[in-house]
Amino acid sequence: MTTARKTRSSDLFTQRKNHFLNVWMEGDSFVKDAMAAMNITNYMDIVRLLEDQNLVNSIKNRKADGTEEDISAEKAAKFRCCLSFANHLQMREGPITDGLVDITQASADDFTNFYIMNIPFVTYDDAAATERKVKREFQAAKNAAALAQATVQPGTQGVPSVGATANSQANSQTSTTSTANSRELEAFRKNIKMDASTYPILADDAAWHAFVQEWTALCVLYEIKNVLDPNYIPPLDKIDLFKAHQSFLMTVMMAKIKTTRGKEIVRNHVANNDAQAAWKDLVEYYRGP
């Protein structure tokens, strides 16, 4: 039994090492040659290397002419991001004691999208992973309960009339399905709580591209994307809601926009609580009008 477990773990670690090097790093020859020169041949050796940023930055390769070539800053960051991404996937799935997440399901594109978001290095935390698992299971149970409640409509347990037609039954089923979908969507929206802490920080002008992708995705999730549209004018019955959205996003901007010019732009609109105008100016500054 023990031998079998060790064999499976060994196979899994080999898959992880190969996925790091061949898929996420796209078979980068510099990294592969450096690993061979450093006699790093297994996954745990790579993990120990990537955990230490100084060691990653010190990676060198000997060129054909005998001189040494340092790893580039971008390549070092990308290589170290492999472990960060693996930790992120594990934390999202649950604690390691429940089993290692299958990182081979994450493609090169998935990794690239994570890398360009410029997220600070993710360190695996067993307690946090366990907490996330518990919350996810609790949320899944709530959603299942809401769906079950939504699909039980008043009167559906009664005996259908003898004269009911196939057409009326089809219409009834369509109506029930539509109502169930509506209630499920409503339950989902109620469970999505706007959380300012989930928004990314813009501390470097060069990080704007990755920042705006994550920022926009969160605004879409929280259903406040209209604040990002400079041409949006709320209808009369949505003015108060739009003002609330602006207030929320302005508060987030004040906390998360850290670049010198970015802070100046946000401060220009604080008095009017106009997050819509602040975002418009930020976009024009970083992308051009």
PDB file of C-alpha atoms in Angstrom:
ATOM      1  CA  MET A   1       0.000   0.000   0.000  1.00  0.00           C
ATOM      2  CA  THR A   2       2.718   2.478   0.957  1.00  0.00           C
ATOM      3  CA  THR A   3       4.698   1.749  -2.179  1.00  0.00           C
ATOM      4  CA  ALA A   4       1.647   2.342  -4.332  1.00  0.00           C
ATOM      5  CA  ARG A   5       1.020   5.715  -2.739  1.00  0.00           C
ATOM      6  CA  LYS A   6       4.617   6.735  -3.220  1.00  0.00           C
ATOM      7  CA  THR A   7       4.516   5.696  -6.852  1.00  0.00           C
ATOM      8  CA  ARG A   8       1.376   7.717  -7.497  1.00  0.00           C
ATOM      9  CA  SER A   9       2.859  10.769  -5.753  1.00  0.00           C
ATOM     10  CA  SER A  10       6.046  10.393  -7.767  1.00  0.00           C
ATOM     11  CA  ASP A  11       4.066  10.242 -10.997  1.00  0.00           C
ATOM     12  CA  LEU A  12       2.009  13.273  -9.998  1.00  0.00           C
ATOM     13  CA  PHE A  13       5.105  15.281  -9.105  1.00  0.00           C
ATOM     14  CA  THR A  14       6.679  14.366 -12.446  1.00  0.00           C
ATOM     15  CA  GLN A  15       3.549  15.588 -14.222  1.00  0.00           C
ATOM     16  CA  ARG A  16       3.716  18.846 -12.302  1.00  0.00           C
ATOM     17  CA  LYS A  17       7.381  19.405 -13.100  1.00  0.00           C
ATOM     18  CA  ASN A  18       6.790  18.709 -16.776  1.00  0.00           C
ATOM     19  CA  HIS A  19       3.743  20.987 -16.823  1.00  0.00           C
ATOM     20  CA  PHE A  20       5.750  23.826 -15.287  1.00  0.00           C
ATOM     21  CA  LEU A  21       8.559  23.493 -17.813  1.00  0.00           C
ATOM     22  CA  ASN A  22       6.835  22.329 -20.992  1.00  0.00           C
ATOM     23  CA  VAL A  23       3.416  23.998 -20.830  1.00  0.00           C
ATOM     24  CA  TRP A  24       3.488  27.081 -18.617  1.00  0.00           C
ATOM     25  CA  MET A  25       7.120  27.951 -19.492  1.00  0.00           C
ATOM     26  CA  GLU A  26       6.470  26.688 -23.046  1.00  0.00           C
ATOM     27  CA  GLY A  27       9.583  24.519 -23.135  1.00  0.00           C
ATOM     28  CA  ASP A  28      11.923  27.458 -22.522  1.00  0.00           C
ATOM     29  CA  SER A  29      15.406  26.126 -23.311  1.00  0.00           C
ATOM     30  CA  PHE A  30      17.202  28.572 -21.011  1.00  0.00           C
ATOM     31  CA  VAL A  31      15.227  27.391 -17.999  1.00  0.00           C
ATOM     32  CA  LYS A  32      15.533  23.719 -18.927  1.00  0.00           C
ATOM     33  CA  ASP A  33      19.290  23.960 -19.450  1.00  0.00           C
ATOM     34  CA  ALA A  34      19.674  25.851 -16.172  1.00  0.00           C
ATOM     35  CA  MET A  35      17.724  23.166 -14.282  1.00  0.00           C
ATOM     36  CA  ALA A  36      19.984  20.493 -15.736  1.00  0.00           C
ATOM     37  CA  ALA A  37      23.126  22.468 -14.859  1.00  0.00           C
ATOM     38  CA  MET A  38      21.865  22.970 -11.286  1.00  0.00           C
ATOM     39  CA  ASN A  39      21.049  19.237 -11.057  1.00  0.00           C
ATOM     40  CA  ILE A  40      17.414  20.019 -10.313  1.00  0.00           C
ATOM     41  CA  THR A  41      15.636  16.932 -11.550  1.00  0.00           C
ATOM     42  CA  ASN A  42      12.425  16.632  -9.515  1.00  0.00           C
ATOM     43  CA  TYR A  43       9.393  18.699  -8.660  1.00  0.00           C
ATOM     44  CA  MET A  44      10.189  19.352  -5.003  1.00  0.00           C
ATOM     45  CA  ASP A  45      13.617  20.707  -5.942  1.00  0.00           C
ATOM     46  CA  ILE A  46      11.894  23.136  -8.296  1.00  0.00           C
ATOM     47  CA  VAL A  47       9.471  24.131  -5.548  1.00  0.00           C
ATOM     48  CA  ARG A  48      12.306  24.874  -3.126  1.00  0.00           C
ATOM     49  CA  LEU A  49      14.033  26.936  -5.819  1.00  0.00           C
ATOM     50  CA  LEU A  50      10.946  28.940  -6.741  1.00  0.00           C
ATOM     51  CA  GLU A  51      10.101  29.667  -3.123  1.00  0.00           C
ATOM     52  CA  ASP A  52      13.280  31.775  -2.900  1.00  0.00           C
ATOM     53  CA  GLN A  53      13.135  34.793  -5.179  1.00  0.00           C
ATOM     54  CA  ASN A  54      16.837  35.487  -4.743  1.00  0.00           C
ATOM     55  CA  LEU A  55      17.728  31.988  -5.948  1.00  0.00           C
ATOM     56  CA  VAL A  56      15.502  32.380  -8.998  1.00  0.00           C
ATOM     57  CA  ASN A  57      17.063  35.736  -9.840  1.00  0.00           C
ATOM     58  CA  SER A  58      20.529  34.199  -9.573  1.00  0.00           C
ATOM     59  CA  ILE A  59      19.907  31.483 -12.186  1.00  0.00           C
ATOM     60  CA  LYS A  60      22.629  31.446 -14.826  1.00  0.00           C
ATOM     61  CA  ASN A  61      23.436  29.500 -17.953  1.00  0.00           C
ATOM     62  CA  ARG A  62      26.799  28.871 -19.560  1.00  0.00           C
ATOM     63  CA  LYS A  63      26.822  29.821 -23.223  1.00  0.00           C
ATOM     64  CA  ALA A  64      28.751  28.057 -25.966  1.00  0.00           C
ATOM     65  CA  ASP A  65      31.617  30.540 -25.698  1.00  0.00           C
ATOM     66  CA  GLY A  66      32.049  29.706 -22.012  1.00  0.00           C
ATOM     67  CA  THR A  67      30.590  32.946 -20.651  1.00  0.00           C
ATOM     68  CA  GLU A  68      27.661  32.983 -18.245  1.00  0.00           C
ATOM     69  CA  GLU A  69      24.279  34.476 -19.034  1.00  0.00           C
ATOM     70  CA  ASP A  70      21.949  35.675 -16.272  1.00  0.00           C
ATOM     71  CA  ILE A  71      18.271  34.876 -16.402  1.00  0.00           C
ATOM     72  CA  SER A  72      16.239  37.907 -17.498  1.00  0.00           C
ATOM     73  CA  ALA A  73      14.008  39.618 -14.938  1.00  0.00           C
ATOM     74  CA  GLU A  74      10.902  38.819 -16.963  1.00  0.00           C
ATOM     75  CA  LYS A  75      11.802  35.157 -17.348  1.00  0.00           C
ATOM     76  CA  ALA A  76      12.618  34.870 -13.642  1.00  0.00           C
ATOM     77  CA  ALA A  77       9.273  36.416 -12.725  1.00  0.00           C
ATOM     78  CA  LYS A  78       7.410  34.123 -15.102  1.00  0.00           C
ATOM     79  CA  PHE A  79       9.209  31.012 -13.869  1.00  0.00           C
ATOM     80  CA  ARG A  80       8.501  31.856 -10.219  1.00  0.00           C
ATOM     81  CA  CYS A  81       4.890  32.559 -11.155  1.00  0.00           C
ATOM     82  CA  CYS A  82       4.511  28.862 -11.990  1.00  0.00           C
ATOM     83  CA  LEU A  83       4.596  28.010  -8.281  1.00  0.00           C
ATOM     84  CA  SER A  84       2.420  30.989  -7.435  1.00  0.00           C
ATOM     85  CA  PHE A  85      -0.208  29.826  -9.942  1.00  0.00           C
ATOM     86  CA  ALA A  86      -0.054  26.246  -8.664  1.00  0.00           C
ATOM     87  CA  ASN A  87      -0.560  27.527  -5.115  1.00  0.00           C
ATOM     88  CA  HIS A  88      -3.449  29.687  -6.311  1.00  0.00           C
ATOM     89  CA  LEU A  89      -5.143  26.690  -7.935  1.00  0.00           C
ATOM     90  CA  GLN A  90      -4.634  24.595  -4.803  1.00  0.00           C
ATOM     91  CA  MET A  91      -5.983  27.322  -2.508  1.00  0.00           C
ATOM     92  CA  ARG A  92      -9.029  27.677  -4.720  1.00  0.00           C
ATOM     93  CA  GLU A  93      -9.658  23.926  -4.666  1.00  0.00           C
ATOM     94  CA  GLY A  94      -8.963  23.120  -1.020  1.00  0.00           C
ATOM     95  CA  PRO A  95      -6.264  21.877   1.382  1.00  0.00           C
ATOM     96  CA  ILE A  96      -3.491  19.586   0.183  1.00  0.00           C
ATOM     97  CA  THR A  97      -4.692  16.957   2.662  1.00  0.00           C
ATOM     98  CA  ASP A  98      -7.708  16.492   0.381  1.00  0.00           C
ATOM     99  CA  GLY A  99      -5.369  15.830  -2.538  1.00  0.00           C
ATOM    100  CA  LEU A 100      -3.190  17.833  -4.875  1.00  0.00           C
ATOM    101  CA  VAL A 101      -5.122  19.800  -7.473  1.00  0.00           C
ATOM    102  CA  ASP A 102      -4.568  18.656 -11.055  1.00  0.00           C
ATOM    103  CA  ILE A 103      -2.650  21.608 -12.459  1.00  0.00           C
ATOM    104  CA  THR A 104      -2.402  19.916 -15.856  1.00  0.00           C
ATOM    105  CA  GLN A 105      -5.983  21.077 -16.462  1.00  0.00           C
ATOM    106  CA  ALA A 106      -4.700  24.676 -16.522  1.00  0.00           C
ATOM    107  CA  SER A 107      -3.467  25.566 -19.989  1.00  0.00           C
ATOM    108  CA  ALA A 108      -0.680  27.880 -21.089  1.00  0.00           C
ATOM    109  CA  ASP A 109      -3.310  30.543 -21.748  1.00  0.00           C
ATOM    110  CA  ASP A 110      -4.710  30.142 -18.222  1.00  0.00           C
ATOM    111  CA  PHE A 111      -1.218  30.622 -16.827  1.00  0.00           C
ATOM    112  CA  THR A 112      -0.513  33.632 -19.036  1.00  0.00           C
ATOM    113  CA  ASN A 113      -3.741  35.293 -17.952  1.00  0.00           C
ATOM    114  CA  PHE A 114      -2.752  34.797 -14.326  1.00  0.00           C
ATOM    115  CA  TYR A 115       0.793  36.033 -14.946  1.00  0.00           C
ATOM    116  CA  ILE A 116      -0.205  39.273 -16.673  1.00  0.00           C
ATOM    117  CA  MET A 117      -2.514  40.149 -13.792  1.00  0.00           C
ATOM    118  CA  ASN A 118       0.686  40.767 -11.821  1.00  0.00           C
ATOM    119  CA  ILE A 119      -0.761  39.276  -8.628  1.00  0.00           C
ATOM    120  CA  PRO A 120       1.642  39.206  -5.651  1.00  0.00           C
ATOM    121  CA  PHE A 121       3.258  35.795  -5.121  1.00  0.00           C
ATOM    122  CA  VAL A 122       0.701  33.351  -3.718  1.00  0.00           C
ATOM    123  CA  THR A 123       2.040  31.291  -0.821  1.00  0.00           C
ATOM    124  CA  TYR A 124       0.114  28.150   0.060  1.00  0.00           C
ATOM    125  CA  ASP A 125      -1.725  28.474   3.376  1.00  0.00           C
ATOM    126  CA  ASP A 126      -3.415  25.301   4.616  1.00  0.00           C
ATOM    127  CA  ALA A 127      -5.727  27.095   7.049  1.00  0.00           C
ATOM    128  CA  ALA A 128      -6.882  29.552   4.382  1.00  0.00           C
ATOM    129  CA  ALA A 129      -7.381  26.734   1.858  1.00  0.00           C
ATOM    130  CA  THR A 130      -9.509  24.833   4.366  1.00  0.00           C
ATOM    131  CA  GLU A 131     -11.552  27.947   5.132  1.00  0.00           C
ATOM    132  CA  ARG A 132     -12.188  28.555   1.440  1.00  0.00           C
ATOM    133  CA  LYS A 133     -13.305  24.959   0.990  1.00  0.00           C
ATOM    134  CA  VAL A 134     -15.760  25.246   3.876  1.00  0.00           C
ATOM    135  CA  LYS A 135     -17.158  28.522   2.512  1.00  0.00           C
ATOM    136  CA  ARG A 136     -17.445  27.073  -0.996  1.00  0.00           C
ATOM    137  CA  GLU A 137     -19.297  23.991   0.254  1.00  0.00           C
ATOM    138  CA  PHE A 138     -21.590  26.150   2.381  1.00  0.00           C
ATOM    139  CA  GLN A 139     -22.316  28.398  -0.587  1.00  0.00           C
ATOM    140  CA  ALA A 140     -22.980  25.407  -2.820  1.00  0.00           C
ATOM    141  CA  ALA A 141     -25.435  24.069  -0.250  1.00  0.00           C
ATOM    142  CA  LYS A 142     -27.232  27.425  -0.092  1.00  0.00           C
ATOM    143  CA  ASN A 143     -27.461  27.604  -3.873  1.00  0.00           C
ATOM    144  CA  ALA A 144     -28.769  24.044  -4.052  1.00  0.00           C
ATOM    145  CA  ALA A 145     -31.390  24.820  -1.411  1.00  0.00           C
ATOM    146  CA  ALA A 146     -32.437  27.992  -3.238  1.00  0.00           C
ATOM    147  CA  LEU A 147     -32.722  26.075  -6.508  1.00  0.00           C
ATOM    148  CA  ALA A 148     -34.722  23.294  -4.892  1.00  0.00           C
ATOM    149  CA  GLN A 149     -37.107  25.813  -3.363  1.00  0.00           C
ATOM    150  CA  ALA A 150     -37.435  27.684  -6.639  1.00  0.00           C
ATOM    151  CA  THR A 151     -38.387  24.555  -8.591  1.00  0.00           C
ATOM    152  CA  VAL A 152     -41.297  23.678  -6.274  1.00  0.00           C
ATOM    153  CA  GLN A 153     -44.151  25.888  -7.423  1.00  0.00           C
ATOM    154  CA  PRO A 154     -47.487  26.264  -5.623  1.00  0.00           C
ATOM    155  CA  GLY A 155     -50.050  23.816  -6.927  1.00  0.00           C
ATOM    156  CA  THR A 156     -47.645  21.651  -8.889  1.00  0.00           C
ATOM    157  CA  GLN A 157     -48.351  18.669  -6.631  1.00  0.00           C
ATOM    158  CA  GLY A 158     -52.037  18.649  -7.475  1.00  0.00           C
ATOM    159  CA  VAL A 159     -53.584  16.174  -9.910  1.00  0.00           C
ATOM    160  CA  PRO A 160     -53.743  17.689 -13.420  1.00  0.00           C
ATOM    161  CA  SER A 161     -57.206  18.066 -14.908  1.00  0.00           C
ATOM    162  CA  VAL A 162     -58.302  15.368 -17.324  1.00  0.00           C
ATOM    163  CA  GLY A 163     -58.919  17.936 -20.049  1.00  0.00           C
ATOM    164  CA  ALA A 164     -55.443  19.482 -19.874  1.00  0.00           C
ATOM    165  CA  THR A 165     -53.857  19.657 -23.317  1.00  0.00           C
ATOM    166  CA  ALA A 166     -50.281  18.933 -24.299  1.00  0.00           C
ATOM    167  CA  ASN A 167     -49.887  22.581 -25.272  1.00  0.00           C
ATOM    168  CA  SER A 168     -50.948  23.853 -21.851  1.00  0.00           C
ATOM    169  CA  GLN A 169     -48.577  21.392 -20.198  1.00  0.00           C
ATOM    170  CA  ALA A 170     -45.707  22.629 -22.359  1.00  0.00           C
ATOM    171  CA  ASN A 171     -46.531  26.239 -21.502  1.00  0.00           C
ATOM    172  CA  SER A 172     -46.705  25.352 -17.825  1.00  0.00           C
ATOM    173  CA  GLN A 173     -43.308  23.648 -17.970  1.00  0.00           C
ATOM    174  CA  THR A 174     -41.792  26.623 -19.780  1.00  0.00           C
ATOM    175  CA  SER A 175     -43.242  29.022 -17.210  1.00  0.00           C
ATOM    176  CA  THR A 176     -41.983  26.886 -14.321  1.00  0.00           C
ATOM    177  CA  THR A 177     -38.504  26.634 -15.845  1.00  0.00           C
ATOM    178  CA  SER A 178     -38.408  30.389 -16.448  1.00  0.00           C
ATOM    179  CA  THR A 179     -39.479  31.130 -12.879  1.00  0.00           C
ATOM    180  CA  ALA A 180     -36.947  28.647 -11.505  1.00  0.00           C
ATOM    181  CA  ASN A 181     -34.155  30.225 -13.566  1.00  0.00           C
ATOM    182  CA  SER A 182     -35.209  33.680 -12.405  1.00  0.00           C
ATOM    183  CA  ARG A 183     -35.187  32.678  -8.766  1.00  0.00           C
ATOM    184  CA  GLU A 184     -31.887  30.865  -9.124  1.00  0.00           C
ATOM    185  CA  LEU A 185     -30.370  33.998 -10.672  1.00  0.00           C
ATOM    186  CA  GLU A 186     -31.808  36.121  -7.876  1.00  0.00           C
ATOM    187  CA  ALA A 187     -30.367  33.761  -5.265  1.00  0.00           C
ATOM    188  CA  PHE A 188     -26.983  33.865  -6.994  1.00  0.00           C
ATOM    189  CA  ARG A 189     -26.966  37.668  -7.054  1.00  0.00           C
ATOM    190  CA  LYS A 190     -27.865  37.857  -3.375  1.00  0.00           C
ATOM    191  CA  ASN A 191     -24.881  35.650  -2.558  1.00  0.00           C
ATOM    192  CA  ILE A 192     -22.448  37.850  -4.487  1.00  0.00           C
ATOM    193  CA  LYS A 193     -21.435  40.534  -2.015  1.00  0.00           C
ATOM    194  CA  MET A 194     -19.522  43.579  -3.200  1.00  0.00           C
ATOM    195  CA  ASP A 195     -16.185  43.509  -1.415  1.00  0.00           C
ATOM    196  CA  ALA A 196     -13.770  46.404  -1.869  1.00  0.00           C
ATOM    197  CA  SER A 197     -10.861  44.239  -0.705  1.00  0.00           C
ATOM    198  CA  THR A 198     -11.162  42.024  -3.793  1.00  0.00           C
ATOM    199  CA  TYR A 199     -10.204  44.881  -6.132  1.00  0.00           C
ATOM    200  CA  PRO A 200      -6.580  45.024  -7.356  1.00  0.00           C
ATOM    201  CA  ILE A 201      -4.135  47.786  -6.473  1.00  0.00           C
ATOM    202  CA  LEU A 202      -2.597  49.981  -9.162  1.00  0.00           C
ATOM    203  CA  ALA A 203       0.824  50.894  -7.767  1.00  0.00           C
ATOM    204  CA  ASP A 204       2.812  50.906 -11.004  1.00  0.00           C
ATOM    205  CA  ASP A 205       1.886  52.651 -14.256  1.00  0.00           C
ATOM    206  CA  ALA A 206       3.271  49.700 -16.215  1.00  0.00           C
ATOM    207  CA  ALA A 207       0.742  47.376 -14.572  1.00  0.00           C
ATOM    208  CA  TRP A 208      -2.261  49.235 -16.012  1.00  0.00           C
ATOM    209  CA  HIS A 209      -3.125  46.577 -18.627  1.00  0.00           C
ATOM    210  CA  ALA A 210      -3.381  43.723 -16.116  1.00  0.00           C
ATOM    211  CA  PHE A 211      -5.028  45.990 -13.554  1.00  0.00           C
ATOM    212  CA  VAL A 212      -7.825  47.150 -15.839  1.00  0.00           C
ATOM    213  CA  GLN A 213      -8.688  43.585 -16.858  1.00  0.00           C
ATOM    214  CA  GLU A 214      -9.205  42.447 -13.275  1.00  0.00           C
ATOM    215  CA  TRP A 215     -10.919  45.706 -12.278  1.00  0.00           C
ATOM    216  CA  THR A 216     -13.400  45.474 -15.156  1.00  0.00           C
ATOM    217  CA  ALA A 217     -14.123  41.803 -14.474  1.00  0.00           C
ATOM    218  CA  LEU A 218     -15.017  42.596 -10.868  1.00  0.00           C
ATOM    219  CA  CYS A 219     -17.282  45.483 -11.897  1.00  0.00           C
ATOM    220  CA  VAL A 220     -19.096  43.115 -14.243  1.00  0.00           C
ATOM    221  CA  LEU A 221     -19.417  40.514 -11.465  1.00  0.00           C
ATOM    222  CA  TYR A 222     -20.788  43.103  -9.026  1.00  0.00           C
ATOM    223  CA  GLU A 223     -23.080  44.525 -11.736  1.00  0.00           C
ATOM    224  CA  ILE A 224     -21.702  48.057 -11.530  1.00  0.00           C
ATOM    225  CA  LYS A 225     -20.058  48.109 -14.964  1.00  0.00           C
ATOM    226  CA  ASN A 226     -22.169  51.127 -15.984  1.00  0.00           C
ATOM    227  CA  VAL A 227     -19.877  53.297 -13.853  1.00  0.00           C
ATOM    228  CA  LEU A 228     -17.070  52.422 -16.280  1.00  0.00           C
ATOM    229  CA  ASP A 229     -19.106  53.592 -19.276  1.00  0.00           C
ATOM    230  CA  PRO A 230     -18.568  57.358 -19.802  1.00  0.00           C
ATOM    231  CA  ASN A 231     -21.672  57.566 -21.999  1.00  0.00           C
ATOM    232  CA  TYR A 232     -24.062  55.881 -19.571  1.00  0.00           C
ATOM    233  CA  ILE A 233     -26.932  58.035 -18.269  1.00  0.00           C
ATOM    234  CA  PRO A 234     -29.148  56.304 -15.717  1.00  0.00           C
ATOM    235  CA  PRO A 235     -32.924  56.378 -16.239  1.00  0.00           C
ATOM    236  CA  LEU A 236     -34.961  58.241 -13.631  1.00  0.00           C
ATOM    237  CA  ASP A 237     -35.782  55.087 -11.685  1.00  0.00           C
ATOM    238  CA  LYS A 238     -32.084  54.073 -11.511  1.00  0.00           C
ATOM    239  CA  ILE A 239     -30.516  57.391 -10.442  1.00  0.00           C
ATOM    240  CA  ASP A 240     -30.289  56.515  -6.750  1.00  0.00           C
ATOM    241  CA  LEU A 241     -28.874  53.079  -7.562  1.00  0.00           C
ATOM    242  CA  PHE A 242     -26.259  54.612  -9.864  1.00  0.00           C
ATOM    243  CA  LYS A 243     -25.273  57.110  -7.169  1.00  0.00           C
ATOM    244  CA  ALA A 244     -24.758  54.223  -4.746  1.00  0.00           C
ATOM    245  CA  HIS A 245     -22.606  52.424  -7.312  1.00  0.00           C
ATOM    246  CA  GLN A 246     -20.547  55.584  -7.815  1.00  0.00           C
ATOM    247  CA  SER A 247     -20.058  56.018  -4.070  1.00  0.00           C
ATOM    248  CA  PHE A 248     -18.871  52.439  -3.698  1.00  0.00           C
ATOM    249  CA  LEU A 249     -16.446  52.596  -6.608  1.00  0.00           C
ATOM    250  CA  MET A 250     -15.097  55.997  -5.599  1.00  0.00           C
ATOM    251  CA  THR A 251     -14.263  54.576  -2.175  1.00  0.00           C
ATOM    252  CA  VAL A 252     -12.490  51.662  -3.832  1.00  0.00           C
ATOM    253  CA  MET A 253     -10.553  53.995  -6.157  1.00  0.00           C
ATOM    254  CA  MET A 254      -9.329  56.094  -3.245  1.00  0.00           C
ATOM    255  CA  ALA A 255      -8.003  52.953  -1.556  1.00  0.00           C
ATOM    256  CA  LYS A 256      -6.633  51.096  -4.573  1.00  0.00           C
ATOM    257  CA  ILE A 257      -5.250  53.695  -7.018  1.00  0.00           C
ATOM    258  CA  LYS A 258      -1.708  54.295  -5.752  1.00  0.00           C
ATOM    259  CA  THR A 259       0.186  55.784  -8.711  1.00  0.00           C
ATOM    260  CA  THR A 260       1.058  59.491  -8.505  1.00  0.00           C
ATOM    261  CA  ARG A 261      -1.007  60.581 -11.499  1.00  0.00           C
ATOM    262  CA  GLY A 262      -3.771  58.120 -10.698  1.00  0.00           C
ATOM    263  CA  LYS A 263      -4.261  59.551  -7.205  1.00  0.00           C
ATOM    264  CA  GLU A 264      -4.385  63.068  -8.641  1.00  0.00           C
ATOM    265  CA  ILE A 265      -7.098  62.073 -11.117  1.00  0.00           C
ATOM    266  CA  VAL A 266      -9.209  60.408  -8.443  1.00  0.00           C
ATOM    267  CA  ARG A 267      -8.851  63.361  -6.052  1.00  0.00           C
ATOM    268  CA  ASN A 268     -10.154  65.687  -8.777  1.00  0.00           C
ATOM    269  CA  HIS A 269     -13.518  63.920  -8.624  1.00  0.00           C
ATOM    270  CA  VAL A 270     -13.863  63.097  -4.938  1.00  0.00           C
ATOM    271  CA  ALA A 271     -15.848  66.250  -4.104  1.00  0.00           C
ATOM    272  CA  ASN A 272     -18.517  65.369  -6.674  1.00  0.00           C
ATOM    273  CA  ASN A 273     -18.330  61.653  -5.862  1.00  0.00           C
ATOM    274  CA  ASP A 274     -18.049  61.091  -9.618  1.00  0.00           C
ATOM    275  CA  ALA A 275     -16.378  57.722 -10.087  1.00  0.00           C
ATOM    276  CA  GLN A 276     -17.639  57.608 -13.669  1.00  0.00           C
ATOM    277  CA  ALA A 277     -15.695  60.748 -14.600  1.00  0.00           C
ATOM    278  CA  ALA A 278     -12.656  59.598 -12.611  1.00  0.00           C
ATOM    279  CA  TRP A 279     -12.554  56.300 -14.506  1.00  0.00           C
ATOM    280  CA  LYS A 280     -12.956  58.095 -17.833  1.00  0.00           C
ATOM    281  CA  ASP A 281      -9.956  60.319 -17.007  1.00  0.00           C
ATOM    282  CA  LEU A 282      -7.885  57.351 -15.837  1.00  0.00           C
ATOM    283  CA  VAL A 283      -8.557  55.501 -19.089  1.00  0.00           C
ATOM    284  CA  GLU A 284      -7.721  58.549 -21.183  1.00  0.00           C
ATOM    285  CA  TYR A 285      -4.465  59.075 -19.302  1.00  0.00           C
ATOM    286  CA  TYR A 286      -3.244  55.483 -19.504  1.00  0.00           C
ATOM    287  CA  ARG A 287      -4.603  54.518 -22.918  1.00  0.00           C
ATOM    288  CA  GLY A 288      -4.974  57.857 -24.612  1.00  0.00           C
ATOM    289  CA  PRO A 289      -8.266  59.548 -25.571  1.00  0.00           C
TER     290      PRO A 289
END
